XYZ file of C-alpha atoms in Angstrom:
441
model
C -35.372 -76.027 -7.716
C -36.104 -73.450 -10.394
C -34.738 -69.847 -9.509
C -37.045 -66.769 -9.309
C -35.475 -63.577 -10.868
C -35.576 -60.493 -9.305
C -38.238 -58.163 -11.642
C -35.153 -55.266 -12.471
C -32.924 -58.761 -13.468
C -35.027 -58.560 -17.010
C -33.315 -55.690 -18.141
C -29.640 -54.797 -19.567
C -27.718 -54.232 -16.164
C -25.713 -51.539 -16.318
C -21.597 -52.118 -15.677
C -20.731 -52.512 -11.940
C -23.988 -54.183 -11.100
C -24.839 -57.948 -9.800
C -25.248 -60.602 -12.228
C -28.609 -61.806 -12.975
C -29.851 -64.785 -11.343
C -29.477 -67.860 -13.758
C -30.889 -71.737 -13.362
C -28.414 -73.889 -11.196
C -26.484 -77.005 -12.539
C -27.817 -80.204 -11.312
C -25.658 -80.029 -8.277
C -26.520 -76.314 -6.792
C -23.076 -74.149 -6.416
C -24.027 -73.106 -2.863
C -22.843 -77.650 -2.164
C -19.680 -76.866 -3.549
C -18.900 -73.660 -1.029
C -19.835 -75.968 1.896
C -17.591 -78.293 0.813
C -14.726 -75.881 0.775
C -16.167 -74.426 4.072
C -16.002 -77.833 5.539
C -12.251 -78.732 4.122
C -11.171 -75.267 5.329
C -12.610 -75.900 8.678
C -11.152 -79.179 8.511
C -7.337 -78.198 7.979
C -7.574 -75.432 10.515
C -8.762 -77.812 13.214
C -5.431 -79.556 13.859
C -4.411 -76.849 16.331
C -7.397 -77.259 18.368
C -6.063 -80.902 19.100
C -2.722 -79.839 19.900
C -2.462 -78.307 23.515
C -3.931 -81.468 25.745
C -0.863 -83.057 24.135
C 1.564 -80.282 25.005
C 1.111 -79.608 28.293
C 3.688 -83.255 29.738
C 5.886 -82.604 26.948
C 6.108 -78.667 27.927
C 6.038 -79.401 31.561
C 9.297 -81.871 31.316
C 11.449 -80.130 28.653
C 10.485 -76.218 30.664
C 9.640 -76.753 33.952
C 6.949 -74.657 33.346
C 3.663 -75.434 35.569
C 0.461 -76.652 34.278
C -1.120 -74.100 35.443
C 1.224 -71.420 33.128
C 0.794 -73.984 29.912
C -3.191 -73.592 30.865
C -2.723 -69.862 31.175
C -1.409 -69.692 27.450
C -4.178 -72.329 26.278
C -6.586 -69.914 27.887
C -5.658 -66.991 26.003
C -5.559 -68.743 23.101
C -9.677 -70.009 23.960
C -10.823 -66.155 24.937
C -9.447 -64.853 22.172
C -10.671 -67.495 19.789
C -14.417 -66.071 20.756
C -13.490 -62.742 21.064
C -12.314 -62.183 17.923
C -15.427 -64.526 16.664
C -18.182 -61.259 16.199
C -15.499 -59.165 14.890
C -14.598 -61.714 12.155
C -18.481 -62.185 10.967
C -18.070 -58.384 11.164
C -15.180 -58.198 9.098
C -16.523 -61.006 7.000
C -19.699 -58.827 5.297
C -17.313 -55.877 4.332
C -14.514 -57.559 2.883
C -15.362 -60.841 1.797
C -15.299 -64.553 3.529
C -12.470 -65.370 1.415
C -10.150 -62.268 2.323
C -10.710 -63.230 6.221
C -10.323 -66.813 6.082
C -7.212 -66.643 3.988
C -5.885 -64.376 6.098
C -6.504 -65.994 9.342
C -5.412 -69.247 8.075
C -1.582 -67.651 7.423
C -1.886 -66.094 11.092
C -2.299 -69.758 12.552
C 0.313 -71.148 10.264
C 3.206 -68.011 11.748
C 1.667 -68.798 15.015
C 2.388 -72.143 15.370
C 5.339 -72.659 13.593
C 7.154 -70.061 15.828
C 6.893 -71.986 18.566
C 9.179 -74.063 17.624
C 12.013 -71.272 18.578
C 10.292 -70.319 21.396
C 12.465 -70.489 24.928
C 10.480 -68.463 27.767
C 6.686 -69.123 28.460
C 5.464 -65.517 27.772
C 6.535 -66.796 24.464
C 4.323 -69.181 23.805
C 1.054 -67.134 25.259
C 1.770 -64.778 22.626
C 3.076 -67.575 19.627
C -0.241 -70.102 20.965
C -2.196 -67.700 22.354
C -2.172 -64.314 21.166
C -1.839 -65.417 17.138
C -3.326 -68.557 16.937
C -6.327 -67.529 19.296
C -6.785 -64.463 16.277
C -6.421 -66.483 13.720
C -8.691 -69.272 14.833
C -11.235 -66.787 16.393
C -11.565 -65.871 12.919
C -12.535 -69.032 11.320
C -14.762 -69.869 14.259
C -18.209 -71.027 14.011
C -19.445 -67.416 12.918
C -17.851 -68.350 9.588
C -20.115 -71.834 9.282
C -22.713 -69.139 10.275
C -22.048 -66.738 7.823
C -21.905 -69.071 4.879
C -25.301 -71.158 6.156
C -26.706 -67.485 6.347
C -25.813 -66.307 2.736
C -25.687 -70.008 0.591
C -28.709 -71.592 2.561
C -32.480 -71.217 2.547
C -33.358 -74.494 3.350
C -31.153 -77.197 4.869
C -29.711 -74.363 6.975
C -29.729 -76.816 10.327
C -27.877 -79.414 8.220
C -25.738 -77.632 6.747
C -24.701 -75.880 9.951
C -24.595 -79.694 11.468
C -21.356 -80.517 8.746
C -19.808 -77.571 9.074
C -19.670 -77.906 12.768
C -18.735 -81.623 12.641
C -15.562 -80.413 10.423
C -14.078 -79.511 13.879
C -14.324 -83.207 14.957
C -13.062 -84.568 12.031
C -10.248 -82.338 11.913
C -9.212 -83.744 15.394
C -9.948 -87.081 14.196
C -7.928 -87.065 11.420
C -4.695 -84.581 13.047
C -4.842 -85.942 17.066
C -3.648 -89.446 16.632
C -1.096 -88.319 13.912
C -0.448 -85.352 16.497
C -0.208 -87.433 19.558
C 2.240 -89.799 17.451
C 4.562 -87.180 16.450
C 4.636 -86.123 20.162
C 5.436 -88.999 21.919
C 7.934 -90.414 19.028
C 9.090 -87.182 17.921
C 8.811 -84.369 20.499
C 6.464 -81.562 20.282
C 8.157 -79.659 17.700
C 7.360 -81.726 14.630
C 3.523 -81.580 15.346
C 3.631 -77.754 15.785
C 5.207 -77.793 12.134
C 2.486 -80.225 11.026
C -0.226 -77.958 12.310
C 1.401 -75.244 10.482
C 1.747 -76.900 7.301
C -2.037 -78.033 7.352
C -3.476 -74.484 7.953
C -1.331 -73.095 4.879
C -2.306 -76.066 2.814
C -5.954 -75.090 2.813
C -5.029 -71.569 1.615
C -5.142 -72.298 -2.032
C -8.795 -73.918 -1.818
C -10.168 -70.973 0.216
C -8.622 -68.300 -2.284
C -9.709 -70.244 -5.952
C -12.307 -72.286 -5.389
C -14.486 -69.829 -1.946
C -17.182 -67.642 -2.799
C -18.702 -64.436 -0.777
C -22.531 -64.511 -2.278
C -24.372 -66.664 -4.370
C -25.325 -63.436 -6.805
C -21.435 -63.255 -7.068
C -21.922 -66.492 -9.424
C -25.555 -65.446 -10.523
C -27.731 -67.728 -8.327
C -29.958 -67.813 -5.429
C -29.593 -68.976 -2.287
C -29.826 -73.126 -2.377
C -33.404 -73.336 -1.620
C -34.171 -69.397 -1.671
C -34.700 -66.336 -4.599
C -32.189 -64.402 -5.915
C -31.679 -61.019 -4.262
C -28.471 -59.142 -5.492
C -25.483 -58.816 -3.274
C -25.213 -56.318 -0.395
C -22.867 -53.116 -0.479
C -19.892 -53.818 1.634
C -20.571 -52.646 5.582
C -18.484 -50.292 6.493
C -17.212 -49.638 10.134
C -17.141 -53.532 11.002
C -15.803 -53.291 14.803
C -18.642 -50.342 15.030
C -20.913 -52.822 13.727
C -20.559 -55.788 16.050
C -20.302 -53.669 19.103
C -23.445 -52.019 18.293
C -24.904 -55.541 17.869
C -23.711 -56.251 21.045
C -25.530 -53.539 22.406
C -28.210 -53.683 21.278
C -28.681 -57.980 21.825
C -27.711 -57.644 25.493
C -30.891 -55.665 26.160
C -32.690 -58.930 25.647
C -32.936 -61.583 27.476
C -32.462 -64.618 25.085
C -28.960 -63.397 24.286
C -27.927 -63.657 28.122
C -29.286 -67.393 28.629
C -27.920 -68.370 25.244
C -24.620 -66.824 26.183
C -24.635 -68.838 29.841
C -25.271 -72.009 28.421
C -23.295 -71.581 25.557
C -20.068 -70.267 28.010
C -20.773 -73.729 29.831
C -20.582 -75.539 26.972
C -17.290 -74.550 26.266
C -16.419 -75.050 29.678
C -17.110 -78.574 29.772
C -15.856 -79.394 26.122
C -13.001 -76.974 24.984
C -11.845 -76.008 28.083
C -12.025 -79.497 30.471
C -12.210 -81.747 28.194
C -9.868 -81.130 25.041
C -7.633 -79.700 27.101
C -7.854 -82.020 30.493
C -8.746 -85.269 29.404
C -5.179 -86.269 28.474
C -3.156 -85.318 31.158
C -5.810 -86.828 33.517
C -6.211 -90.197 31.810
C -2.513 -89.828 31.942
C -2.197 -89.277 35.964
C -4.592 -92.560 36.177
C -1.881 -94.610 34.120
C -2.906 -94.826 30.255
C -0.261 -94.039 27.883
C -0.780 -90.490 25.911
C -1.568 -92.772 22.531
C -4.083 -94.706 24.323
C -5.783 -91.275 25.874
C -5.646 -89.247 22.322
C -7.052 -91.830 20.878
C -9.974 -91.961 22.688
C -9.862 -88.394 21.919
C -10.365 -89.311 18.240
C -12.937 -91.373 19.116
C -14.660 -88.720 20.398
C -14.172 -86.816 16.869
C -15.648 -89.627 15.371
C -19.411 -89.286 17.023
C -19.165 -85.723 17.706
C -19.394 -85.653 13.122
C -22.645 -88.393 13.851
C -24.283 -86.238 16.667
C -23.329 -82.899 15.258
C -25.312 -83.526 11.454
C -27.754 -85.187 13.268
C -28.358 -81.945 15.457
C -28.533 -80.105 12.629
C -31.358 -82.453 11.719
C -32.995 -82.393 14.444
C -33.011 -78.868 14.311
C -34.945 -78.582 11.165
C -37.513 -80.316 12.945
C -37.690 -79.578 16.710
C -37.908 -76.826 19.109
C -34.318 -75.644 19.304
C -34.641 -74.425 22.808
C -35.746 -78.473 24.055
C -32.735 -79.275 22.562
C -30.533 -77.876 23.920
C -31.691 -78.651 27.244
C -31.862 -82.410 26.865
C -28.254 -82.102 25.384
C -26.773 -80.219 28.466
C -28.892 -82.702 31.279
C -27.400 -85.813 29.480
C -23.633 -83.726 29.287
C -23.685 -83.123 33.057
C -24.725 -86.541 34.172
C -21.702 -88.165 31.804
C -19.483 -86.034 33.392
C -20.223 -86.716 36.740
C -19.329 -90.433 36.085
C -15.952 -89.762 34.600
C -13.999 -89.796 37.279
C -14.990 -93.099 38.439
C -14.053 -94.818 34.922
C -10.424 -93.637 33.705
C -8.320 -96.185 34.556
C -4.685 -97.807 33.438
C -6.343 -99.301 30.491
C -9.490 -98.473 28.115
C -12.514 -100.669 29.399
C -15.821 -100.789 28.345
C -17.625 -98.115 30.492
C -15.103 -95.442 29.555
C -15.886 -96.452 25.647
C -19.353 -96.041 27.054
C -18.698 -92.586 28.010
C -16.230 -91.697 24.738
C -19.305 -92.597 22.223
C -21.929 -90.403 24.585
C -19.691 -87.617 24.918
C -18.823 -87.790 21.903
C -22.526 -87.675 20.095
C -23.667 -84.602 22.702
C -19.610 -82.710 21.966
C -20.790 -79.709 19.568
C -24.411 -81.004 19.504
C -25.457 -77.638 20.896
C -24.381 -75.719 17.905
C -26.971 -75.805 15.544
C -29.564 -74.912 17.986
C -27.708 -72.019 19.582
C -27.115 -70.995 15.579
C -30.928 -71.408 15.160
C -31.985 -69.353 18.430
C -29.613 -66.927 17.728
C -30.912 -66.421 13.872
C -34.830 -66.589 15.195
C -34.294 -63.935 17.206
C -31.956 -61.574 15.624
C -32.668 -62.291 12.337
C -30.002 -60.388 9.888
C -27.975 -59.676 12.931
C -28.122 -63.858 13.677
C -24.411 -64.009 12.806
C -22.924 -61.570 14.661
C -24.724 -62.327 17.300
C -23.872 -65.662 17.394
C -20.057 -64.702 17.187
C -20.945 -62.897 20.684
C -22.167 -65.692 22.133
C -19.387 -67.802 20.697
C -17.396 -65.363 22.605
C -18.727 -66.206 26.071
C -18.408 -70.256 24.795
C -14.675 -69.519 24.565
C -14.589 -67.224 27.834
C -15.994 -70.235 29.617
C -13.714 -72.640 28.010
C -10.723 -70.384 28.730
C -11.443 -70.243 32.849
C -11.934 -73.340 32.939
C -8.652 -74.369 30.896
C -6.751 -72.138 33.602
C -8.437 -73.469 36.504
C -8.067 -77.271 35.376
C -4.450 -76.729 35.273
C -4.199 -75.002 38.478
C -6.582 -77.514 40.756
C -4.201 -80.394 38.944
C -1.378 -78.417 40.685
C -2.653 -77.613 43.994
C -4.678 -80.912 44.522
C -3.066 -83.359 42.313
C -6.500 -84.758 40.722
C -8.958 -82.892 38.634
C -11.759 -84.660 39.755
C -13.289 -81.395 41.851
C -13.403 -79.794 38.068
C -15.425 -83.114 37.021
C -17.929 -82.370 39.347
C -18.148 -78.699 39.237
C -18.677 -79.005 35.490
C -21.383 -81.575 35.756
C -23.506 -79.487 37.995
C -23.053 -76.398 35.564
C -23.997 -78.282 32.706
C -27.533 -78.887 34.641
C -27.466 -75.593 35.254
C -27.188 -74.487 31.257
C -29.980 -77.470 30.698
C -32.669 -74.907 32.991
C -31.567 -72.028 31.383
C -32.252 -73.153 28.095
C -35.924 -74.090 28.975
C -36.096 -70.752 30.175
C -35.239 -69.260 26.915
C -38.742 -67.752 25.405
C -39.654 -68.602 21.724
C -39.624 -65.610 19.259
C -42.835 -63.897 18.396
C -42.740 -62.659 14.280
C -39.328 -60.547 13.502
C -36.273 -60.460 15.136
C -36.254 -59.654 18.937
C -33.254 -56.547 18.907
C -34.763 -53.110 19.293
C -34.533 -50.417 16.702
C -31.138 -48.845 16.582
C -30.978 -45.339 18.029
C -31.588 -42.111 15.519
């Protein structure tokens, strides 16, 4: 697509200001910064797979209850949103490649000082405290912020690969993860996950970009408009987005659904699904790998969310997605078993299709009805995703200790997730502009 320039691009800029828009190579740049969004994503993922696999290997080597392992996991989930809005924040005044750098280094010291660790409140603050900031900060407000800036069109599918770079991230770290573990002790695959966060640094820092007028071009489908003055007062900023979004409704049923979602996903089943298969008699191999399997369709059914997005009422999406979530978890309990049969494969390929499927439409409600605030407000709601998945992580862990089964967490999750599927009928569609009121004076 030919670029427009901007009418003042004509004319001699004077020093200091953006570059003038020029004509894309065949391949537009904005590809390439996806790419390195998606490979950045990608290496940062491998601590997300890590805690289902430490909780038997903490357990035996600490003596430390589930339900204390949980309570670090769950810090490191509720922070992981929290800091989400203050990262998109954080991202528009100094840069997407100053941030992710940075967080990427915090996950790396995180991780790899729990190898020393020897009392519990130790690893809350090594798993939770630093990787929970450092992830929170490459969360999905960052495959938000770069869709926002790089993407005119393809915006759904483009937010569909960037969320999929999760899955593949456990699909290509959990089996080597779960490996390590079980051959190795834990210890080796906190190093690994370590090494793969610092690994990515290099790409982010040479080869990331802020703005397409940074490089001279429009937005891939989009005209040029020069790049924005850095925003001061960031942590001002996304608490007065805050504000200002939760006098509205659609940022209250977006953030319900969205804090069941991670409920039934980060929180029950990332975290849960091991130990439990475990308790029913399948090695920890057999159980991660189904795990990966799960990686595997959650990349098919994420892109193809995005695409359906670009074509379909976001808010009928969403719904169908949590209604077929809650049923599949309802059956789980009934299919884990000593060995991998055919329904649970069944229910590994589902799952793994619907895992993250609720992204890009919570992305696209989010930017229909906040508009330039989409981002941050997304990061908010991200925040209540992780919130949900963090209670949830703590309370799995706990009802495994005081009843010896997780099915009651099952069940309870399947009846919220038809709960999030009548919210998000509920949700009206936006009129013309963005629905968050004026700021006061």
């Amino acid at each position: 697509m030919t670029q427009t320039a901007s009418p003042s691009a004509a004319a001699p800029a004077p020093p200091g200001t953006p570059q003038a828009p020029r004509r894309p190579g065949r391949v537009h740049r904005a590809w390439s910064v996806a790419a390195v969004a998606f490979v950045t994503i990608v290496g940062a993922a491998g601590f997300a797979s890590l805690p289902g696999l430490l909780i038997e290997p903490l357990h035996a080597e600490f003596d430390w209850s589930r339900g204390t392992i949980a309570l670090a996991v769950s810090v490191n989930l509720a922070l992981y949103g929290l800091t989400a809005p203050f990262a998109a924040a954080l991202m528009d005044r100094f840069g997407i490649r100053r941030v992710v750098a940075l967080a990427l280094l915090v996950i790396a010291g995180g991780s790899v000082a729990t190898v020393w660790m020897t009392a519990s409140w130790q690893l809350v603050l090594y798993w939770g405290v630093l990787v929970g900031l450092g992830s929170g900060s490459m969360a999905l407000a960052f495959a938000a912020t770069v869709t926002g800036r790089w993407f005119t069109a393809r915006r759904g599918l483009v937010t569909g690969i960037l969320t999929a770079a999760g899955a593949s991230g456990q699909l290509v770290f959990l089996p080597l993860l779960a490996w390590l573990v079980e051959r190795h002790g834990w210890r080796p695959a906190a190093v690994t996950v370590s090494l793969a966060a610092l690994a990515v640094v290099p790409f982010v820092w040479l080869l990331l970009r802020d703005h397409p007028a940074d490089v001279g071009l429009a937005p891939y489908g989009g005209t040029y408009t020069a790049k924005p003055a850095p925003v001061p007062g960031a942590a001002r900023r996304a608490l007065t987005v805050l504000f200002r979004a939760a006098g509205t409704g659609p940022f209250w049923l977006l953030a319900g659904t969205f804090a069941i979602c991670g409920a039934s996903t980060n929180g029950l089943v990332r975290t849960h699904f091991v130990p439990a298969a475990h308790d029913h008699g399948m090695p920890v191999t057999a159980a991660a790998g189904l795990l990966a399997v799960i990686g595997v369709f959650d990349v098919v059914g994420t892109v193809a969310s995005g695409w359906f997005t670009d074509r379909f009422e976001a808010r009928r999406l969403l719904a169908v997605y949590y209604a077929l979530r809650g049923v599949s978890l309802l059956l789980l309990p009934m299919l884990l078993a000593p060995s991998v049969r055919p329904p649970l494969l069944f229910f590994i390929v589902f799952y793994g299709l619907d895992w993250v499927a609720t992204v890009p439409p919570t992305i696209a409600l989010c930017r229909e009805h906040y508009g330039d605030d989409g981002a941050i407000v997304f990061g908010w709601v991200l925040a209540s995703h992780q919130v949900g998945a963090a209670v949830v992580a703590f309370l799995g862990g706990v009802v495994r200790d005081l009843t010896g089964s997780y099915d009651v967490v099952w069940y309870a999750s399947g009846a919220l997730c038809a709960m999030a599927a009548t919210m998000a009928m509920v949700i009206r569609r936006s009129g013309a502009g963005p629905a968050l009121p004026a700021a006061a004076g």
